[in-house]
Amino acid sequence: MNYNRIDRTVETDRLLLRLFQPEDAYEVRDYCNNYNIYRSTLTLPYPYPLECAVSWMATHEQNFDLDRMYEFAITDKTSGQLYGAVGISNHQSYHNGELAYWIGEAHWGQGYGTEAARAVIEFVFTEKNYHRVYARHFASNPASGKIMQKCGMSYEGTLKDHIYKIDSYEDIVYYGIVNPEAQR
């Protein structure tokens, strides 16, 4: 992982994580206006109009500047193709944050989510001095849990029937990782 403080980008072997740009709004709308993404995310609306993409992206730069949250577009390092998003909250008083991500369905199964999530975890451990990162997923979306495992996160528990979505209850599965460089 290579972090550039000036343009706030994170570079990996295949990816460039960068702030979203206004011109990304149409692709974000197209990716997120997908029932399969909606059913596996906690707060994404469906249908997902362009206005949702624009208003969501409008907060990113200020949140980054104020160290509230770091949200990145996941893009191909060479072509610039947008694949999805990865973000992490900053609970400064607790020295931790919650990791979240989504990948456009056309790009599932290619390792982009894992590569981006690993890079963001490394970014907050090395650049922002987090002590811990955690993430959660619906039990009905085990692929998201596999990403968490591949990032070195450990299973921490399941909240049974914790969320009511699409006329049924969902278990929420938690994973976490402590910064290996953290002083106790």
PDB file of N, CA, C and O in Angstrom, residues 117-156:
ATOM      1  N   ALA A 117     -10.027  -3.509   0.802  1.00  0.00           N
ATOM      2  CA  ALA A 117     -10.215  -3.556   2.260  1.00  0.00           C
ATOM      3  C   ALA A 117      -8.873  -3.682   2.980  1.00  0.00           C
ATOM      4  O   ALA A 117      -8.632  -2.994   3.975  1.00  0.00           O
ATOM      5  N   ARG A 118      -7.995  -4.542   2.486  1.00  0.00           N
ATOM      6  CA  ARG A 118      -6.655  -4.668   3.087  1.00  0.00           C
ATOM      7  C   ARG A 118      -5.923  -3.332   3.074  1.00  0.00           C
ATOM      8  O   ARG A 118      -5.277  -2.955   4.047  1.00  0.00           O
ATOM      9  N   ALA A 119      -6.003  -2.637   1.946  1.00  0.00           N
ATOM     10  CA  ALA A 119      -5.301  -1.360   1.816  1.00  0.00           C
ATOM     11  C   ALA A 119      -5.841  -0.319   2.791  1.00  0.00           C
ATOM     12  O   ALA A 119      -5.069   0.444   3.386  1.00  0.00           O
ATOM     13  N   VAL A 120      -7.151  -0.283   2.978  1.00  0.00           N
ATOM     14  CA  VAL A 120      -7.743   0.690   3.895  1.00  0.00           C
ATOM     15  C   VAL A 120      -7.385   0.340   5.342  1.00  0.00           C
ATOM     16  O   VAL A 120      -7.095   1.234   6.145  1.00  0.00           O
ATOM     17  N   ILE A 121      -7.376  -0.935   5.669  1.00  0.00           N
ATOM     18  CA  ILE A 121      -6.965  -1.333   7.020  1.00  0.00           C
ATOM     19  C   ILE A 121      -5.521  -0.899   7.266  1.00  0.00           C
ATOM     20  O   ILE A 121      -5.202  -0.303   8.305  1.00  0.00           O
ATOM     21  N   GLU A 122      -4.642  -1.158   6.314  1.00  0.00           N
ATOM     22  CA  GLU A 122      -3.247  -0.734   6.458  1.00  0.00           C
ATOM     23  C   GLU A 122      -3.146   0.789   6.549  1.00  0.00           C
ATOM     24  O   GLU A 122      -2.379   1.324   7.357  1.00  0.00           O
ATOM     25  N   PHE A 123      -3.920   1.492   5.739  1.00  0.00           N
ATOM     26  CA  PHE A 123      -3.939   2.960   5.762  1.00  0.00           C
ATOM     27  C   PHE A 123      -4.291   3.489   7.152  1.00  0.00           C
ATOM     28  O   PHE A 123      -3.588   4.341   7.692  1.00  0.00           O
ATOM     29  N   VAL A 124      -5.357   2.973   7.759  1.00  0.00           N
ATOM     30  CA  VAL A 124      -5.757   3.526   9.062  1.00  0.00           C
ATOM     31  C   VAL A 124      -4.829   3.072  10.183  1.00  0.00           C
ATOM     32  O   VAL A 124      -4.649   3.801  11.157  1.00  0.00           O
ATOM     33  N   PHE A 125      -4.227   1.893  10.059  1.00  0.00           N
ATOM     34  CA  PHE A 125      -3.273   1.459  11.074  1.00  0.00           C
ATOM     35  C   PHE A 125      -1.982   2.281  10.997  1.00  0.00           C
ATOM     36  O   PHE A 125      -1.450   2.696  12.020  1.00  0.00           O
ATOM     37  N   THR A 126      -1.494   2.554   9.800  1.00  0.00           N
ATOM     38  CA  THR A 126      -0.206   3.244   9.669  1.00  0.00           C
ATOM     39  C   THR A 126      -0.332   4.763   9.635  1.00  0.00           C
ATOM     40  O   THR A 126       0.495   5.460  10.209  1.00  0.00           O
ATOM     41  N   GLU A 127      -1.355   5.280   8.975  1.00  0.00           N
ATOM     42  CA  GLU A 127      -1.479   6.730   8.792  1.00  0.00           C
ATOM     43  C   GLU A 127      -2.354   7.403   9.849  1.00  0.00           C
ATOM     44  O   GLU A 127      -2.166   8.580  10.148  1.00  0.00           O
ATOM     45  N   LYS A 128      -3.330   6.691  10.377  1.00  0.00           N
ATOM     46  CA  LYS A 128      -4.295   7.291  11.298  1.00  0.00           C
ATOM     47  C   LYS A 128      -4.202   6.715  12.710  1.00  0.00           C
ATOM     48  O   LYS A 128      -4.965   7.113  13.592  1.00  0.00           O
ATOM     49  N   ASN A 129      -3.290   5.780  12.915  1.00  0.00           N
ATOM     50  CA  ASN A 129      -3.017   5.202  14.239  1.00  0.00           C
ATOM     51  C   ASN A 129      -4.226   4.563  14.915  1.00  0.00           C
ATOM     52  O   ASN A 129      -4.371   4.652  16.136  1.00  0.00           O
ATOM     53  N   TYR A 130      -5.066   3.905  14.123  1.00  0.00           N
ATOM     54  CA  TYR A 130      -6.169   3.151  14.715  1.00  0.00           C
ATOM     55  C   TYR A 130      -5.606   1.998  15.541  1.00  0.00           C
ATOM     56  O   TYR A 130      -4.599   1.384  15.181  1.00  0.00           O
ATOM     57  N   HIS A 131      -6.299   1.671  16.603  1.00  0.00           N
ATOM     58  CA  HIS A 131      -5.966   0.486  17.388  1.00  0.00           C
ATOM     59  C   HIS A 131      -6.701  -0.739  16.845  1.00  0.00           C
ATOM     60  O   HIS A 131      -6.177  -1.841  16.887  1.00  0.00           O
ATOM     61  N   ARG A 132      -7.917  -0.505  16.299  1.00  0.00           N
ATOM     62  CA  ARG A 132      -8.759  -1.628  15.905  1.00  0.00           C
ATOM     63  C   ARG A 132      -9.657  -1.244  14.730  1.00  0.00           C
ATOM     64  O   ARG A 132     -10.057  -0.100  14.583  1.00  0.00           O
ATOM     65  N   VAL A 133      -9.964  -2.227  13.910  1.00  0.00           N
ATOM     66  CA  VAL A 133     -10.925  -2.094  12.812  1.00  0.00           C
ATOM     67  C   VAL A 133     -11.927  -3.231  12.958  1.00  0.00           C
ATOM     68  O   VAL A 133     -11.556  -4.360  13.272  1.00  0.00           O
ATOM     69  N   TYR A 134     -13.190  -2.919  12.740  1.00  0.00           N
ATOM     70  CA  TYR A 134     -14.217  -3.952  12.766  1.00  0.00           C
ATOM     71  C   TYR A 134     -15.116  -3.806  11.547  1.00  0.00           C
ATOM     72  O   TYR A 134     -15.122  -2.757  10.883  1.00  0.00           O
ATOM     73  N   ALA A 135     -15.839  -4.873  11.253  1.00  0.00           N
ATOM     74  CA  ALA A 135     -16.765  -4.876  10.115  1.00  0.00           C
ATOM     75  C   ALA A 135     -17.873  -5.864  10.436  1.00  0.00           C
ATOM     76  O   ALA A 135     -17.737  -6.714  11.311  1.00  0.00           O
ATOM     77  N   ARG A 136     -18.960  -5.739   9.710  1.00  0.00           N
ATOM     78  CA  ARG A 136     -20.096  -6.637   9.905  1.00  0.00           C
ATOM     79  C   ARG A 136     -20.738  -6.931   8.557  1.00  0.00           C
ATOM     80  O   ARG A 136     -20.608  -6.156   7.613  1.00  0.00           O
ATOM     81  N   HIS A 137     -21.396  -8.071   8.499  1.00  0.00           N
ATOM     82  CA  HIS A 137     -22.100  -8.434   7.271  1.00  0.00           C
ATOM     83  C   HIS A 137     -23.337  -9.234   7.623  1.00  0.00           C
ATOM     84  O   HIS A 137     -23.433  -9.820   8.701  1.00  0.00           O
ATOM     85  N   PHE A 138     -24.293  -9.243   6.699  1.00  0.00           N
ATOM     86  CA  PHE A 138     -25.465 -10.093   6.849  1.00  0.00           C
ATOM     87  C   PHE A 138     -25.011 -11.546   6.724  1.00  0.00           C
ATOM     88  O   PHE A 138     -24.203 -11.877   5.840  1.00  0.00           O
ATOM     89  N   ALA A 139     -25.551 -12.413   7.556  1.00  0.00           N
ATOM     90  CA  ALA A 139     -25.219 -13.835   7.458  1.00  0.00           C
ATOM     91  C   ALA A 139     -25.584 -14.390   6.083  1.00  0.00           C
ATOM     92  O   ALA A 139     -24.951 -15.337   5.602  1.00  0.00           O
ATOM     93  N   SER A 140     -26.565 -13.790   5.436  1.00  0.00           N
ATOM     94  CA  SER A 140     -26.971 -14.226   4.097  1.00  0.00           C
ATOM     95  C   SER A 140     -25.987 -13.802   3.006  1.00  0.00           C
ATOM     96  O   SER A 140     -26.183 -14.126   1.838  1.00  0.00           O
ATOM     97  N   ASN A 141     -24.923 -13.089   3.371  1.00  0.00           N
ATOM     98  CA  ASN A 141     -23.902 -12.646   2.425  1.00  0.00           C
ATOM     99  C   ASN A 141     -22.523 -13.141   2.885  1.00  0.00           C
ATOM    100  O   ASN A 141     -21.668 -12.347   3.271  1.00  0.00           O
ATOM    101  N   PRO A 142     -22.292 -14.446   2.849  1.00  0.00           N
ATOM    102  CA  PRO A 142     -21.016 -14.977   3.347  1.00  0.00           C
ATOM    103  C   PRO A 142     -19.804 -14.517   2.541  1.00  0.00           C
ATOM    104  O   PRO A 142     -18.684 -14.513   3.068  1.00  0.00           O
ATOM    105  N   ALA A 143     -19.985 -14.097   1.293  1.00  0.00           N
ATOM    106  CA  ALA A 143     -18.850 -13.614   0.500  1.00  0.00           C
ATOM    107  C   ALA A 143     -18.205 -12.400   1.164  1.00  0.00           C
ATOM    108  O   ALA A 143     -16.981 -12.237   1.130  1.00  0.00           O
ATOM    109  N   SER A 144     -19.015 -11.555   1.789  1.00  0.00           N
ATOM    110  CA  SER A 144     -18.464 -10.398   2.490  1.00  0.00           C
ATOM    111  C   SER A 144     -17.630 -10.842   3.690  1.00  0.00           C
ATOM    112  O   SER A 144     -16.573 -10.284   3.973  1.00  0.00           O
ATOM    113  N   GLY A 145     -18.084 -11.866   4.379  1.00  0.00           N
ATOM    114  CA  GLY A 145     -17.320 -12.408   5.497  1.00  0.00           C
ATOM    115  C   GLY A 145     -15.997 -12.996   5.052  1.00  0.00           C
ATOM    116  O   GLY A 145     -14.987 -12.899   5.761  1.00  0.00           O
ATOM    117  N   LYS A 146     -15.961 -13.580   3.858  1.00  0.00           N
ATOM    118  CA  LYS A 146     -14.705 -14.127   3.333  1.00  0.00           C
ATOM    119  C   LYS A 146     -13.688 -13.010   3.091  1.00  0.00           C
ATOM    120  O   LYS A 146     -12.493 -13.191   3.326  1.00  0.00           O
ATOM    121  N   ILE A 147     -14.161 -11.857   2.631  1.00  0.00           N
ATOM    122  CA  ILE A 147     -13.264 -10.715   2.463  1.00  0.00           C
ATOM    123  C   ILE A 147     -12.666 -10.342   3.820  1.00  0.00           C
ATOM    124  O   ILE A 147     -11.457 -10.135   3.935  1.00  0.00           O
ATOM    125  N   MET A 148     -13.497 -10.270   4.842  1.00  0.00           N
ATOM    126  CA  MET A 148     -13.018  -9.917   6.178  1.00  0.00           C
ATOM    127  C   MET A 148     -11.973 -10.914   6.665  1.00  0.00           C
ATOM    128  O   MET A 148     -10.922 -10.521   7.193  1.00  0.00           O
ATOM    129  N   GLN A 149     -12.225 -12.189   6.458  1.00  0.00           N
ATOM    130  CA  GLN A 149     -11.266 -13.222   6.864  1.00  0.00           C
ATOM    131  C   GLN A 149      -9.952 -13.080   6.112  1.00  0.00           C
ATOM    132  O   GLN A 149      -8.874 -13.189   6.703  1.00  0.00           O
ATOM    133  N   LYS A 150     -10.023 -12.830   4.814  1.00  0.00           N
ATOM    134  CA  LYS A 150      -8.810 -12.684   3.999  1.00  0.00           C
ATOM    135  C   LYS A 150      -7.995 -11.464   4.407  1.00  0.00           C
ATOM    136  O   LYS A 150      -6.799 -11.395   4.130  1.00  0.00           O
ATOM    137  N   CYS A 151      -8.641 -10.510   5.064  1.00  0.00           N
ATOM    138  CA  CYS A 151      -7.946  -9.308   5.554  1.00  0.00           C
ATOM    139  C   CYS A 151      -7.352  -9.523   6.943  1.00  0.00           C
ATOM    140  O   CYS A 151      -6.822  -8.588   7.542  1.00  0.00           O
ATOM    141  N   GLY A 152      -7.459 -10.734   7.463  1.00  0.00           N
ATOM    142  CA  GLY A 152      -6.897 -11.035   8.776  1.00  0.00           C
ATOM    143  C   GLY A 152      -7.835 -10.765   9.928  1.00  0.00           C
ATOM    144  O   GLY A 152      -7.438 -10.850  11.090  1.00  0.00           O
ATOM    145  N   MET A 153      -9.082 -10.454   9.629  1.00  0.00           N
ATOM    146  CA  MET A 153     -10.049 -10.185  10.685  1.00  0.00           C
ATOM    147  C   MET A 153     -10.527 -11.506  11.293  1.00  0.00           C
ATOM    148  O   MET A 153     -10.606 -12.521  10.603  1.00  0.00           O
ATOM    149  N   SER A 154     -10.862 -11.467  12.570  1.00  0.00           N
ATOM    150  CA  SER A 154     -11.343 -12.640  13.291  1.00  0.00           C
ATOM    151  C   SER A 154     -12.826 -12.506  13.584  1.00  0.00           C
ATOM    152  O   SER A 154     -13.317 -11.413  13.893  1.00  0.00           O
ATOM    153  N   TYR A 155     -13.508 -13.642  13.538  1.00  0.00           N
ATOM    154  CA  TYR A 155     -14.919 -13.694  13.887  1.00  0.00           C
ATOM    155  C   TYR A 155     -15.090 -13.309  15.353  1.00  0.00           C
ATOM    156  O   TYR A 155     -14.377 -13.804  16.217  1.00  0.00           O
ATOM    157  N   GLU A 156     -16.037 -12.411  15.629  1.00  0.00           N
ATOM    158  CA  GLU A 156     -16.257 -11.942  16.998  1.00  0.00           C
ATOM    159  C   GLU A 156     -17.645 -12.250  17.525  1.00  0.00           C
ATOM    160  O   GLU A 156     -17.880 -12.121  18.711  1.00  0.00           O
TER     161      GLU A 156
END
